[in-house]
Amino acid sequence: MEYFVQQLIIGVTLGSIYGLIAIGYTMVYGIIGMINFAHGDVFMVGGFIALTAFLALLAIGVTSIPLALFLVLLIAMALTALYGWAVERIAYRPLRHSYRLAPLISAIGMSIILQNFVQIAQGARVKPLPPIITGGHRVMSSEGYDVDISNIQIIVVLTTLVLMLGFSWLVAKTRLGRDMRACEQDLKMASLLGVNIDRTISLTFVIGAALASVAGIMYLLYYGVIDFYIGFVAGVKAFTAAVLGGIGSLPGAMLGGLLIGLIETFWSAYFSIEYKDVAAFSILIVVLIFLPTGILGRPEVEKV
Amino acid sequence: MTVPNEAATSIRTPHLLIALKDATLSGFVAFGLFFFLIGLRSEQGSTGALEISTRFQTLALLVAAVFAGTFLRTLAFGRGPIPIAGAVPASVTDFLASAGRFAAPALLIFALLVPVLFYQNRYLLDLGILVLTYVMLGWGLNIVVGLAGLLDLGYVAFYAVGAYSYALLATHFQLSFWICLPLAGILAAFWGILLGFPVLRLRGDYLAIVTLAFGEIIRLVLLNWQSLTGGPNGISSIPRPSFFGLPFTEAEGSFASTFGLEYSATHRVVFLFYLILALALLTNWVTIRLRRLPIGRAWEAMREDEIACRSLGINTTTTKLTAFAIGAMFAGFAGSFFATRQGFISPESFTFGESALVLAIVVLGGMGSQLGVAIAALVMLGGFELFREFQLYRMLVFGGAMVLIMVWRPRGLVSTREPSLRLDDGKAAAQDAK
Amino acid sequence: MSAGPDTAPSPGPILRVDHLSMRFGGLVAVADLSFTARRGDITALIGPNGAGKTTVFNCITGFYKPSAGRIRLEHPDGSAYLLERLLNFRVSKVARVARTFQNIRLFAGMTVLENLVVAQHNALMKASGFTFAGLIGLKVYRDAERTALDKARYWLDRTGLLPRADDSAGALAYGEQRRLEIARAMCTDPVLLCLDEPAAGLNARESAELNALLQFIRREHAISILLIEHDMSVVMEISDHIVVLDYGVKIADGTPEAIRNDPKVIAAYLGVEDDEIEIAEAEAGL
């Protein structure tokens, strides 16, 4: 029981990170119907920007950790958002009316570029960062097994919760959110009704990237390591989360993220840690085959 | 592809001011993008803790380059898309098209002569084998991506299946290469069908990500199933190929002694060269034949419009499945060749990067064009051998090329498509003879 | 040649739609629709935009599975097919119902001729011994290919596309693309040809040519035609029978004469007085 609760805490933390990345996939898919293959790498870029920004702040004498983290959050969100914007502008926008494989291939090219760019610029080796946020709380304890929840775990889950609520509000209540929903319904119609499509799509990428950067920061703080390859695996898993929850659905992305996080954690805890990625990838295949609309997704009617 | 009308109608006012404004903006964006990733670099110091170092010079150079590039681009072409169709004069495209007729036979003759011309140059022979392996993989994937329009991001999985099939069959059951080769192909095709059957109903982009996941699953299983695959250590001492039973050794009854030749290690390399050339040509021949058969035409039709295919009574699921399985089969052949050539395989050779490389070859070469794929493989692998010191930049350039090609020439560098048949039978016969 | 005119049209219906309903979530696109199309007739399905015409087509041609109802197709030889039970491509392959699309769906990157040969896929596939015989170039297959080419040439000739045979389909003019799509559908040897707005976007001369082509198909090949059309000049001139839909419900069913004078149709479809019909028709027909 105690072991189970401990795994539950780990799973929810991991799931929150996946959920934040999944939002980027699900939003972009909802609006332009394409998988942004480079999104996982944008998450990785966010982590790296956060890492160097944090080290640079320390180097120039910002010693207050909360202040440094706050600045890192701002810098990483802003600059990763810039990456999101640039990716869309360079690799996707020119292809919006091209044939159907073109944006996909271009996205894969972009993913390769980002991965190798970071590898060249920052080196291929794993970057270890000593724990910055330490401490925690004992949740329960019995017969020599303690269940702890660390401060970083609390921060990860709370931040995700706040961002999710904020983002849901944005989609539901603001002008931008309305434009996004309009574009999701019908791109052509939205443009006829005066929605600035280019701007809306750009902002979708920007917001998705900003959220992914937060996920990147939390990944960095939680695991304390980062390398140029994390975006690939995390990206596929977050995509799985988006599909599992129902692609296009925001609560679905969060739910899917949590489920994937929990499944992965419990799989590692009770079965085999070597095959945890295999489990996640297999879920993707199984879900797509048997439940292609996901848990909260709407059925898709083929346009003839 | 059609060039958007904007190209014609966009205001072509290459004002200095506009160019300057755009360039400044791009410069700022580049600064933002690169400051923390290029301007600063974290490195593990001697104590093991991360230390930060600066590279502001590189950063300044890059930002300046982006500034200058945007400035010149806007000055030359305005803000609209670059009129690439006009950038390459028609005479050049015509020349390339007509040169294509001679390029294929010329390349083939050259390939046949490589072992003769460069007999002494072991390095070039090895490079030739490498290039031909990728040509074959490219042609195999071309069936799936180029003809059938299915984006397969896990192609390397079938390559791995072929390689491990050969390695395991040969080391455990002492089966010869010539028995294992078809078996490896069949096994790979079988896996293709196994994966394809449930997932080929999915929309195109879902298919892409499922094949990507499948590729990773295969790699992870190979990595972790220690008892069968040796895990990360791989399988070593895989039997080397023999000349139809005559081994390439110094001993009695070997290839050299049978033909009364002086033993040379190059014999085997030359044999491997011709082996992969033959396998690649087989792939090419089958593809060309299939393109002129109903199945091949159905593939291309499916690439163009799947719904229309169904309205014509074409079973798109089985049509996709055949493309997938045949593509996988050739990857299986190539895989078993890879295993016998290397003598050693490990999961490291079958990463997503390999799939991406083969896909890049197909995309750059021009989806559906056999010649284009061959040239792309030659240029990409050969080119990077020439510039070895830039090895690190290899994938970066591939990724960049994929994006650029999609933006500028989505049908690839060689984008002329030869019809699979013509109304005039005489002409069709002439096509066949070629 | 294709389904020859040797089978004298039997008077029974070729297509009988019974109580067809199609719902998408909460939206009822087609509600309890019943009509019949007689063999050898040109039956038109008309109605304002959003009336559910294309949905009916998609149900008949196997792209949608109807929520309820039955669609029965009877071949000249008496064999019958329940189309709502046939999966997508089987409607064309087994029941031999061919269709065109409102927003033309050609294989744009392939040549005109290839488009027509792809349409004969199933016959050629069989002749190629499911590829194996074709791969080694057996005579059976070469003969089958020649037959397929002959059929393609016949329809190219009929649609005036012969000179464009080796051009890529995407390069054709709009009207030519419409004709090619019909030729392609005809190459599947259908018993029922379903045309989704074949005259949309055509000028007056092209419309007239289309009328002639459809009448030729019906007359010479004994093929029944079901069509959706906005262009009244086409509908009134060539249809034998008209079914009018509005909001997924059938509001009228009869000869062009009867439909023209049906006040319910006038009210629902055009929403204008009798003398304004001509004008409204012209507008609706683009």
mmCIF file with all atom_site columns, C-alpha atoms in Angstrom, chain B residues 151-234:
data_model
loop_
_atom_site.group_PDB
_atom_site.id
_atom_site.type_symbol
_atom_site.label_atom_id
_atom_site.label_alt_id
_atom_site.label_comp_id
_atom_site.label_asym_id
_atom_site.label_entity_id
_atom_site.label_seq_id
_atom_site.pdbx_PDB_ins_code
_atom_site.Cartn_x
_atom_site.Cartn_y
_atom_site.Cartn_z
_atom_site.occupancy
_atom_site.B_iso_or_equiv
_atom_site.pdbx_formal_charge
_atom_site.auth_seq_id
_atom_site.auth_comp_id
_atom_site.auth_asym_id
_atom_site.auth_atom_id
_atom_site.pdbx_PDB_model_num
ATOM 1  C CA . LEU B 1 151 ? 4.921  8.069   -44.269 1.00 0.00 ? 151 LEU B CA 1
ATOM 2  C CA . ASP B 1 152 ? 6.888  5.292   -42.603 1.00 0.00 ? 152 ASP B CA 1
ATOM 3  C CA . LEU B 1 153 ? 9.168  6.610   -39.863 1.00 0.00 ? 153 LEU B CA 1
ATOM 4  C CA . GLY B 1 154 ? 10.138 3.192   -38.577 1.00 0.00 ? 154 GLY B CA 1
ATOM 5  C CA . TYR B 1 155 ? 11.594 1.781   -41.740 1.00 0.00 ? 155 TYR B CA 1
ATOM 6  C CA . VAL B 1 156 ? 14.803 0.926   -39.957 1.00 0.00 ? 156 VAL B CA 1
ATOM 7  C CA . ALA B 1 157 ? 12.857 -1.573  -37.833 1.00 0.00 ? 157 ALA B CA 1
ATOM 8  C CA . PHE B 1 158 ? 12.515 -3.839  -40.851 1.00 0.00 ? 158 PHE B CA 1
ATOM 9  C CA . TYR B 1 159 ? 16.174 -3.356  -41.642 1.00 0.00 ? 159 TYR B CA 1
ATOM 10 C CA . ALA B 1 160 ? 16.862 -4.508  -38.082 1.00 0.00 ? 160 ALA B CA 1
ATOM 11 C CA . VAL B 1 161 ? 14.544 -7.482  -38.440 1.00 0.00 ? 161 VAL B CA 1
ATOM 12 C CA . GLY B 1 162 ? 16.455 -8.540  -41.545 1.00 0.00 ? 162 GLY B CA 1
ATOM 13 C CA . ALA B 1 163 ? 19.837 -8.087  -39.916 1.00 0.00 ? 163 ALA B CA 1
ATOM 14 C CA . TYR B 1 164 ? 18.947 -9.948  -36.730 1.00 0.00 ? 164 TYR B CA 1
ATOM 15 C CA . SER B 1 165 ? 17.150 -12.675 -38.669 1.00 0.00 ? 165 SER B CA 1
ATOM 16 C CA . TYR B 1 166 ? 20.285 -13.373 -40.645 1.00 0.00 ? 166 TYR B CA 1
ATOM 17 C CA . ALA B 1 167 ? 22.561 -13.067 -37.642 1.00 0.00 ? 167 ALA B CA 1
ATOM 18 C CA . LEU B 1 168 ? 20.493 -15.421 -35.501 1.00 0.00 ? 168 LEU B CA 1
ATOM 19 C CA . LEU B 1 169 ? 19.756 -17.944 -38.221 1.00 0.00 ? 169 LEU B CA 1
ATOM 20 C CA . ALA B 1 170 ? 23.360 -18.029 -39.324 1.00 0.00 ? 170 ALA B CA 1
ATOM 21 C CA . THR B 1 171 ? 24.924 -18.257 -35.877 1.00 0.00 ? 171 THR B CA 1
ATOM 22 C CA . HIS B 1 172 ? 22.417 -20.680 -34.337 1.00 0.00 ? 172 HIS B CA 1
ATOM 23 C CA . PHE B 1 173 ? 21.528 -22.897 -37.251 1.00 0.00 ? 173 PHE B CA 1
ATOM 24 C CA . GLN B 1 174 ? 24.564 -22.420 -39.496 1.00 0.00 ? 174 GLN B CA 1
ATOM 25 C CA . LEU B 1 175 ? 22.294 -21.553 -42.424 1.00 0.00 ? 175 LEU B CA 1
ATOM 26 C CA . SER B 1 176 ? 24.063 -20.061 -45.414 1.00 0.00 ? 176 SER B CA 1
ATOM 27 C CA . PHE B 1 177 ? 23.583 -16.497 -46.537 1.00 0.00 ? 177 PHE B CA 1
ATOM 28 C CA . TRP B 1 178 ? 21.661 -17.540 -49.616 1.00 0.00 ? 178 TRP B CA 1
ATOM 29 C CA . ILE B 1 179 ? 19.047 -19.345 -47.571 1.00 0.00 ? 179 ILE B CA 1
ATOM 30 C CA . CYS B 1 180 ? 18.877 -16.626 -44.943 1.00 0.00 ? 180 CYS B CA 1
ATOM 31 C CA . LEU B 1 181 ? 18.494 -13.798 -47.427 1.00 0.00 ? 181 LEU B CA 1
ATOM 32 C CA . PRO B 1 182 ? 15.005 -14.726 -48.619 1.00 0.00 ? 182 PRO B CA 1
ATOM 33 C CA . LEU B 1 183 ? 14.052 -15.791 -45.114 1.00 0.00 ? 183 LEU B CA 1
ATOM 34 C CA . ALA B 1 184 ? 15.100 -12.427 -43.744 1.00 0.00 ? 184 ALA B CA 1
ATOM 35 C CA . GLY B 1 185 ? 13.080 -10.709 -46.447 1.00 0.00 ? 185 GLY B CA 1
ATOM 36 C CA . ILE B 1 186 ? 10.033 -12.825 -45.721 1.00 0.00 ? 186 ILE B CA 1
ATOM 37 C CA . LEU B 1 187 ? 10.327 -12.249 -41.985 1.00 0.00 ? 187 LEU B CA 1
ATOM 38 C CA . ALA B 1 188 ? 10.623 -8.513  -42.456 1.00 0.00 ? 188 ALA B CA 1
ATOM 39 C CA . ALA B 1 189 ? 7.614  -8.521  -44.778 1.00 0.00 ? 189 ALA B CA 1
ATOM 40 C CA . PHE B 1 190 ? 5.746  -10.581 -42.219 1.00 0.00 ? 190 PHE B CA 1
ATOM 41 C CA . TRP B 1 191 ? 6.476  -7.985  -39.567 1.00 0.00 ? 191 TRP B CA 1
ATOM 42 C CA . GLY B 1 192 ? 5.398  -5.314  -41.994 1.00 0.00 ? 192 GLY B CA 1
ATOM 43 C CA . ILE B 1 193 ? 2.047  -7.022  -42.437 1.00 0.00 ? 193 ILE B CA 1
ATOM 44 C CA . LEU B 1 194 ? 1.709  -7.650  -38.727 1.00 0.00 ? 194 LEU B CA 1
ATOM 45 C CA . LEU B 1 195 ? 2.196  -3.982  -37.969 1.00 0.00 ? 195 LEU B CA 1
ATOM 46 C CA . GLY B 1 196 ? 0.452  -2.723  -41.065 1.00 0.00 ? 196 GLY B CA 1
ATOM 47 C CA . PHE B 1 197 ? -2.738 -4.685  -40.779 1.00 0.00 ? 197 PHE B CA 1
ATOM 48 C CA . PRO B 1 198 ? -4.134 -2.834  -37.776 1.00 0.00 ? 198 PRO B CA 1
ATOM 49 C CA . VAL B 1 199 ? -2.545 0.558   -38.345 1.00 0.00 ? 199 VAL B CA 1
ATOM 50 C CA . LEU B 1 200 ? -2.920 1.155   -42.053 1.00 0.00 ? 200 LEU B CA 1
ATOM 51 C CA . ARG B 1 201 ? -6.509 2.237   -41.575 1.00 0.00 ? 201 ARG B CA 1
ATOM 52 C CA . LEU B 1 202 ? -5.227 5.254   -39.682 1.00 0.00 ? 202 LEU B CA 1
ATOM 53 C CA . ARG B 1 203 ? -4.854 8.686   -41.178 1.00 0.00 ? 203 ARG B CA 1
ATOM 54 C CA . GLY B 1 204 ? -1.505 9.552   -42.656 1.00 0.00 ? 204 GLY B CA 1
ATOM 55 C CA . ASP B 1 205 ? 0.040  11.384  -39.733 1.00 0.00 ? 205 ASP B CA 1
ATOM 56 C CA . TYR B 1 206 ? -1.097 8.820   -37.194 1.00 0.00 ? 206 TYR B CA 1
ATOM 57 C CA . LEU B 1 207 ? 0.523  6.187   -39.338 1.00 0.00 ? 207 LEU B CA 1
ATOM 58 C CA . ALA B 1 208 ? 3.762  8.154   -39.231 1.00 0.00 ? 208 ALA B CA 1
ATOM 59 C CA . ILE B 1 209 ? 3.865  8.268   -35.465 1.00 0.00 ? 209 ILE B CA 1
ATOM 60 C CA . VAL B 1 210 ? 2.802  4.646   -35.065 1.00 0.00 ? 210 VAL B CA 1
ATOM 61 C CA . THR B 1 211 ? 5.603  3.472   -37.319 1.00 0.00 ? 211 THR B CA 1
ATOM 62 C CA . LEU B 1 212 ? 7.971  5.674   -35.348 1.00 0.00 ? 212 LEU B CA 1
ATOM 63 C CA . ALA B 1 213 ? 6.813  4.048   -32.117 1.00 0.00 ? 213 ALA B CA 1
ATOM 64 C CA . PHE B 1 214 ? 7.124  0.623   -33.702 1.00 0.00 ? 214 PHE B CA 1
ATOM 65 C CA . GLY B 1 215 ? 10.676 1.346   -34.756 1.00 0.00 ? 215 GLY B CA 1
ATOM 66 C CA . GLU B 1 216 ? 11.545 2.313   -31.206 1.00 0.00 ? 216 GLU B CA 1
ATOM 67 C CA . ILE B 1 217 ? 9.819  -0.748  -29.775 1.00 0.00 ? 217 ILE B CA 1
ATOM 68 C CA . ILE B 1 218 ? 11.859 -3.035  -31.992 1.00 0.00 ? 218 ILE B CA 1
ATOM 69 C CA . ARG B 1 219 ? 15.068 -1.269  -30.997 1.00 0.00 ? 219 ARG B CA 1
ATOM 70 C CA . LEU B 1 220 ? 14.250 -1.385  -27.301 1.00 0.00 ? 220 LEU B CA 1
ATOM 71 C CA . VAL B 1 221 ? 13.335 -5.055  -27.468 1.00 0.00 ? 221 VAL B CA 1
ATOM 72 C CA . LEU B 1 222 ? 16.603 -5.805  -29.239 1.00 0.00 ? 222 LEU B CA 1
ATOM 73 C CA . LEU B 1 223 ? 18.390 -3.826  -26.585 1.00 0.00 ? 223 LEU B CA 1
ATOM 74 C CA . ASN B 1 224 ? 16.741 -5.541  -23.636 1.00 0.00 ? 224 ASN B CA 1
ATOM 75 C CA . TRP B 1 225 ? 16.168 -9.102  -24.756 1.00 0.00 ? 225 TRP B CA 1
ATOM 76 C CA . GLN B 1 226 ? 19.673 -10.031 -23.716 1.00 0.00 ? 226 GLN B CA 1
ATOM 77 C CA . SER B 1 227 ? 19.299 -13.786 -23.942 1.00 0.00 ? 227 SER B CA 1
ATOM 78 C CA . LEU B 1 228 ? 18.372 -13.694 -27.597 1.00 0.00 ? 228 LEU B CA 1
ATOM 79 C CA . THR B 1 229 ? 20.014 -10.627 -29.030 1.00 0.00 ? 229 THR B CA 1
ATOM 80 C CA . GLY B 1 230 ? 22.943 -10.059 -26.730 1.00 0.00 ? 230 GLY B CA 1
ATOM 81 C CA . GLY B 1 231 ? 21.451 -6.722  -25.721 1.00 0.00 ? 231 GLY B CA 1
ATOM 82 C CA . PRO B 1 232 ? 23.686 -3.710  -26.216 1.00 0.00 ? 232 PRO B CA 1
ATOM 83 C CA . ASN B 1 233 ? 26.633 -5.974  -26.957 1.00 0.00 ? 233 ASN B CA 1
ATOM 84 C CA . GLY B 1 234 ? 24.908 -7.180  -30.086 1.00 0.00 ? 234 GLY B CA 1
#
